[in-house]
Coordinates of N, CA and C in Angstrom, one line a residue:
M1137 N 88.9 34.7 123.2 CA 89.4 33.0 122.5 C 88.7 32.2 123.1
K1138 N 89.0 31.0 122.2 CA 87.9 29.9 122.2 C 89.0 29.0 123.4
Q1139 N 88.2 27.9 123.9 CA 89.2 26.9 124.8 C 89.5 26.5 123.4
G1140 N 91.0 25.7 124.1 CA 91.6 25.3 123.2 C 92.5 25.8 122.1
G1141 N 91.8 27.0 121.6 CA 92.5 27.8 120.6 C 93.8 28.1 121.1
K1142 N 95.2 28.1 120.0 CA 96.7 28.4 120.0 C 96.8 30.0 120.2
V1143 N 97.8 30.1 120.8 CA 98.2 31.6 120.9 C 99.8 31.4 120.8
E1144 N 100.5 32.5 120.1 CA 102.1 32.7 120.4 C 102.4 33.7 121.6
L1145 N 103.0 33.3 122.6 CA 103.3 34.4 124.1 C 104.8 34.0 123.9
P1146 N 105.2 35.4 124.4 CA 106.5 35.5 125.2 C 106.6 34.5 126.3
L1147 N 107.7 33.5 125.9 CA 107.9 32.7 127.3 C 107.5 33.3 128.2
W1148 N 108.5 34.0 129.1 CA 108.1 34.8 130.6 C 106.5 34.6 131.0
L1149 N 105.9 35.2 129.9 CA 104.3 34.9 130.2 C 103.9 34.1 130.2
G1150 N 104.1 32.9 129.1 CA 103.3 31.7 129.1 C 103.6 30.6 130.2
E1151 N 105.0 31.2 130.9 CA 105.3 30.2 132.2 C 104.3 30.9 133.1
M1152 N 104.1 32.2 133.2 CA 103.9 32.7 134.9 C 102.3 32.0 134.4
L1153 N 101.7 32.4 133.3 CA 100.0 31.7 132.9 C 100.0 29.9 133.0
A1154 N 100.8 29.4 132.8 CA 100.8 28.6 132.9 C 101.2 27.4 134.5
V1155 N 101.5 28.2 135.0 CA 101.8 27.8 136.7 C 100.9 28.6 137.4
S1156 N 99.9 29.2 137.2 CA 99.4 30.3 137.6 C 98.7 29.2 138.7
Q1157 N 98.1 30.1 139.7 CA 97.8 29.5 141.2 C 95.9 28.8 140.3
G1158 N 94.8 27.8 141.0 CA 93.7 27.9 140.5 C 93.4 26.5 140.3
P1159 N 92.3 26.2 140.4 CA 92.1 24.7 140.2 C 92.3 24.3 138.7
T1160 N 92.4 24.8 137.8 CA 93.0 24.4 136.1 C 94.2 25.2 135.7
P1161 N 95.4 25.1 135.0 CA 96.0 25.9 134.6 C 95.5 26.9 133.5
L1162 N 95.6 28.5 133.3 CA 94.9 29.1 132.2 C 95.4 28.8 130.8
L1163 N 96.7 27.9 131.0 CA 96.9 27.2 129.7 C 97.9 26.2 129.5
T1164 N 98.3 25.5 128.5 CA 99.6 24.4 128.8 C 100.6 25.1 127.4
L1165 N 101.8 24.7 127.7 CA 103.2 25.4 127.2 C 103.3 24.3 125.8
D1166 N 103.7 24.6 124.8 CA 104.1 23.8 124.0 C 105.3 24.4 123.6
L1167 N 106.1 23.0 123.3 CA 107.6 23.7 122.2 C 107.1 24.7 121.4
P1168 N 108.0 26.0 121.6 CA 108.1 26.8 120.2 C 108.2 26.0 118.9
T1169 N 107.7 27.0 117.9 CA 108.1 26.8 117.0 C 109.2 26.3 115.8
S1170 N 110.7 26.9 116.8 CA 111.7 26.8 116.5 C 112.5 25.5 116.8
L1171 N 111.2 25.0 117.5 CA 112.3 23.7 118.0 C 110.8 22.3 117.7
S1172 N 110.7 22.7 116.5 CA 109.8 22.0 116.1 C 110.0 20.8 115.5
P1173 N 109.3 19.7 115.1 CA 109.6 18.2 114.5 C 110.3 18.4 113.7
R1174 N 109.8 19.6 112.7 CA 111.1 20.0 111.1 C 111.7 20.5 111.3
V1175 N 112.0 21.6 111.8 CA 113.2 21.9 112.8 C 114.3 20.7 112.9
L1176 N 113.6 19.9 114.3 CA 114.7 19.1 114.8 C 114.9 18.2 113.5
N1177 N 114.1 17.7 112.4 CA 114.5 17.2 111.6 C 115.5 17.9 110.6
A1178 N 115.1 19.1 110.5 CA 116.9 19.6 109.6 C 118.1 19.7 110.1
L1179 N 117.7 19.7 111.3 CA 119.1 19.7 112.2 C 120.0 18.3 112.4
K1180 N 119.1 17.3 112.6 CA 119.6 16.3 112.0 C 120.3 15.6 110.7
A1181 N 119.7 16.4 109.9 CA 120.1 16.3 108.4 C 121.2 16.7 108.2
D1182 N 121.2 18.1 108.5 CA 122.5 18.7 108.8 C 122.5 20.1 108.8
P1183 N 123.2 19.9 110.4 CA 123.0 21.2 111.2 C 123.8 22.6 110.7
R1184 N 124.1 22.4 109.5 CA 125.3 23.5 109.4 C 124.2 24.6 108.6
T1185 N 123.7 23.7 107.6 CA 122.8 24.9 107.1 C 121.3 25.2 107.4
V1186 N 121.2 25.1 109.1 CA 120.0 25.5 109.3 C 120.5 27.1 110.0
D1187 N 119.6 27.9 109.5 CA 119.7 29.7 110.1 C 119.2 29.4 111.4
L1188 N 120.0 29.5 112.5 CA 119.6 28.5 113.7 C 119.2 31.0 114.4
R1189 N 119.8 31.6 113.7 CA 119.5 33.3 113.9 C 118.0 33.6 113.2
A1190 N 117.7 32.8 112.3 CA 116.5 33.2 111.7 C 115.1 32.3 113.0
L1191 N 116.0 31.5 113.6 CA 114.6 30.6 114.5 C 114.1 31.0 115.7
A1192 N 115.8 32.0 116.3 CA 115.7 32.4 117.6 C 117.2 32.9 117.5
A1193 N 117.5 34.3 117.9 CA 118.7 35.0 118.3 C 118.8 34.1 119.3
H1194 N 118.6 33.9 120.6 CA 119.0 32.7 121.5 C 118.6 31.5 121.4
F1195 N 119.1 30.9 120.2 CA 118.8 29.5 120.1 C 118.9 28.8 120.7
Y1196 N 120.1 28.5 121.3 CA 120.8 27.3 122.2 C 120.0 28.0 123.8
A1197 N 120.3 29.2 124.2 CA 119.3 29.3 125.5 C 117.9 29.5 125.5
L1198 N 117.2 29.1 124.4 CA 115.8 28.7 124.2 C 115.8 27.5 124.5
G1199 N 116.6 26.8 123.8 CA 116.2 25.2 123.9 C 116.6 25.0 125.5
A1200 N 117.8 25.5 126.3 CA 118.2 24.9 127.1 C 117.1 24.8 128.4
R1201 N 116.1 25.9 128.3 CA 115.1 27.0 128.9 C 113.7 25.6 128.8
M1202 N 113.7 25.5 127.4 CA 112.8 24.5 127.4 C 112.9 23.0 128.0
L1203 N 114.5 23.1 127.7 CA 115.1 21.5 128.4 C 114.6 21.1 129.7
E1204 N 114.4 22.6 130.5 CA 114.1 22.3 132.1 C 112.4 22.6 132.4
L1205 N 111.8 23.2 131.3 CA 110.8 23.2 131.2 C 109.8 21.2 130.8
F1206 N 110.5 20.8 129.9 CA 109.9 19.9 129.1 C 110.9 18.9 128.9
E1207 N 110.1 17.4 129.5 CA 111.3 16.6 129.2 C 111.3 16.1 128.1
E1208 N 112.0 16.4 127.1 CA 112.2 16.1 125.9 C 113.6 15.9 125.1
E1209 N 113.9 14.6 125.6 CA 115.5 14.3 125.5 C 116.1 14.2 124.2
E1210 N 115.0 13.9 123.1 CA 115.5 14.0 121.3 C 116.0 15.4 121.6
V1211 N 115.4 16.3 122.1 CA 115.8 17.7 121.9 C 116.9 18.1 122.3
G1212 N 117.4 17.7 123.8 CA 118.2 17.5 123.9 C 119.8 16.9 123.2
D1213 N 119.4 16.3 123.0 CA 120.4 14.9 122.1 C 120.7 16.1 120.8
V1214 N 119.7 16.5 119.9 CA 119.8 17.3 118.6 C 120.7 18.4 119.0
L1215 N 120.1 19.1 120.3 CA 120.6 20.4 119.8 C 122.2 20.4 121.0
S1216 N 122.7 19.3 121.2 CA 124.2 18.9 121.8 C 125.1 18.4 120.3
E1217 N 124.6 17.7 119.7 CA 125.0 17.3 118.4 C 125.1 18.6 117.4
T1218 N 124.1 19.2 117.2 CA 123.9 20.5 116.6 C 125.4 21.5 117.2
F1219 N 125.1 21.8 117.9 CA 126.4 22.5 119.0 C 127.7 22.3 118.6
K1220 N 128.1 20.8 118.5 CA 129.2 19.9 118.0 C 129.3 20.1 116.5
Q1221 N 128.7 19.6 115.9 CA 129.2 20.1 114.7 C 129.1 21.5 113.9
R1222 N 128.2 22.4 114.3 CA 128.6 23.7 113.8 C 129.8 24.5 114.8
A1223 N 129.8 24.2 115.9 CA 131.4 24.4 116.3 C 132.7 24.5 115.6
A1224 N 132.9 22.9 114.5 CA 133.9 22.5 114.1 C 134.2 23.6 113.1
V1225 N 132.7 23.7 112.0 CA 132.9 24.5 111.1 C 133.5 26.4 111.5
L1226 N 132.4 26.5 112.8 CA 132.8 27.8 113.3 C 134.3 28.1 113.4
A1227 N 134.6 27.0 114.3 CA 136.2 27.1 114.4 C 137.5 27.7 112.8
D1228 N 136.5 26.6 111.5 CA 137.6 26.9 111.4 C 137.5 28.0 110.2
Q1229 N 136.2 28.5 110.3 CA 135.9 29.9 110.1 C 136.5 30.7 110.3
A1230 N 136.8 30.8 111.7 CA 137.3 31.7 112.7 C 139.1 31.6 112.1
H1231 N 139.7 30.6 111.9 CA 140.9 30.6 111.7 C 141.1 30.6 110.8
N1232 N 140.3 30.8 109.5 CA 140.5 31.1 108.3 C 140.4 32.6 108.2
P1233 N 141.6 33.3 107.8 CA 141.2 34.8 107.4 C 140.2 35.0 106.4
R1234 N 140.0 34.5 105.4 CA 139.2 34.6 104.1 C 137.9 33.9 104.3
G1235 N 137.6 33.5 105.6 CA 136.6 32.6 105.7 C 135.1 33.0 105.3
A1236 N 134.9 34.1 106.4 CA 134.1 35.1 106.1 C 133.8 35.8 105.0
M1237 N 134.5 35.4 103.4 CA 134.2 36.3 102.3 C 134.0 35.4 101.5
G1238 N 134.2 33.9 101.5 CA 133.6 32.8 100.4 C 132.4 32.1 101.2
E1239 N 132.5 31.0 100.8 CA 131.0 29.9 100.9 C 130.6 29.7 102.3
G1240 N 131.1 30.3 103.4 CA 130.6 30.2 104.9 C 130.3 31.3 105.3
A1241 N 130.1 33.0 104.1 CA 129.4 34.1 105.0 C 128.0 33.7 104.7
D1242 N 127.0 32.7 104.6 CA 126.0 32.6 105.0 C 125.7 31.7 106.0
F1243 N 126.6 30.8 106.4 CA 126.6 29.9 107.6 C 127.3 31.2 108.7
L1244 N 127.9 32.3 109.0 CA 128.1 33.0 110.1 C 126.9 34.1 109.8
R1245 N 126.2 34.3 109.3 CA 124.8 35.1 109.3 C 123.9 34.0 109.8
G1246 N 123.6 33.1 110.0 CA 123.0 32.0 110.9 C 123.6 31.4 112.1
L1247 N 124.4 32.1 112.0 CA 124.9 32.3 113.8 C 124.0 33.1 115.1
D1248 N 123.5 32.1 115.9 CA 123.4 32.6 117.0 C 123.9 33.3 118.2
E1249 N 123.4 33.8 118.8 CA 124.1 34.8 119.4 C 125.4 34.0 120.4
Q1250 N 125.2 32.8 121.0 CA 126.0 32.1 121.6 C 127.5 31.7 120.9
E1251 N 126.9 31.1 119.7 CA 127.7 31.7 118.8 C 128.7 31.9 118.1
R1252 N 127.9 33.1 117.8 CA 128.3 35.1 117.3 C 129.8 35.0 118.7
R1253 N 129.5 34.7 119.7 CA 130.4 35.2 121.0 C 132.0 34.0 121.0
L1254 N 131.2 32.6 120.8 CA 132.5 31.6 120.8 C 133.2 32.2 119.1
F1255 N 132.3 33.0 118.2 CA 133.5 33.0 117.0 C 134.2 34.3 117.2
R1256 N 133.8 34.9 117.8 CA 134.6 36.4 117.8 C 135.7 35.8 118.7
A1257 N 135.7 35.1 120.0 CA 137.1 34.3 121.2 C 138.0 33.8 119.8
A1258 N 137.3 32.8 119.3 CA 138.8 31.8 118.2 C 138.8 32.7 117.2
H1259 N 138.2 33.8 116.7 CA 138.7 34.7 115.6 C 139.8 35.7 116.5
D1260 N 139.7 35.9 117.5 CA 140.6 36.9 118.2 C 141.5 36.1 118.5
S1261 N 141.9 35.1 119.2 CA 142.4 33.9 119.1 C 143.6 33.8 118.2
A1262 N 142.8 33.5 117.3 CA 143.6 33.0 116.1 C 144.4 34.3 115.6
K1263 N 143.8 35.4 115.5 CA 144.8 36.4 115.5 C 145.8 36.9 116.0
A1264 N 145.5 37.2 117.5 CA 146.3 37.0 118.4 C 147.5 36.1 118.2
V1265 N 147.2 34.7 118.0 CA 148.3 33.8 117.7 C 149.6 34.2 116.3
R1266 N 148.8 34.8 115.0 CA 149.1 35.4 113.9 C 150.3 36.2 114.0
T1267 N 150.2 37.1 114.8 CA 150.1 38.4 115.2 C 152.0 38.0 116.3
W1268 N 151.6 37.5 117.0 CA 152.6 36.5 118.0 C 153.7 36.2 117.3
M1269 N 153.5 35.1 116.3 CA 154.1 34.3 115.2 C 155.0 35.4 114.6
A1270 N 154.7 36.3 113.9 CA 155.1 37.4 112.9 C 155.7 38.4 114.0
E1271 N 155.9 38.4 115.3 CA 156.8 39.8 115.9 C 157.7 38.3 116.6
N1272 N 157.4 37.4 116.8 CA 158.7 36.3 116.7 C 159.8 35.8 115.8
K1273 N 158.9 35.6 114.6 CA 159.7 35.8 113.0 C 160.8 37.0 113.2
T1274 N 160.1 38.3 113.2 CA 160.9 39.4 113.2 C 162.1 39.7 114.0
R1275 N 161.7 39.0 115.2 CA 162.8 39.3 116.3 C 164.4 38.0 116.1
R1276 N 164.2 37.2 115.2 CA 164.8 36.2 114.9 C 165.9 36.9 114.1

């Protein structure tokens, strides 16, 4: 490999090589393509339309790790705003029993793992409340 060439490595390996002992590091780290300026611009425009799962199954975890390695305030701001906006849609989809059947299906397919866990928790909670209300209605 030529000096100055680019290669994609797993994060754990890239970190290890970047901090290896020696007069000069073996490599330098860049933000991954899933956090490129193009992706950040798409998230700023409308975070609900971006398929986070296609970018990285653990998109927010990757972003959090990158914030530990890089001083990228804009990345942190964009990720925070993305999560807030998507969480509102996610909650709406979880509370609407027919939500996953309609226009929200594409959105749900694009959820990263953290969002999927949040969706399941919100969906299960909404279902439990509906069950509880139905049981109390029949007792009257």
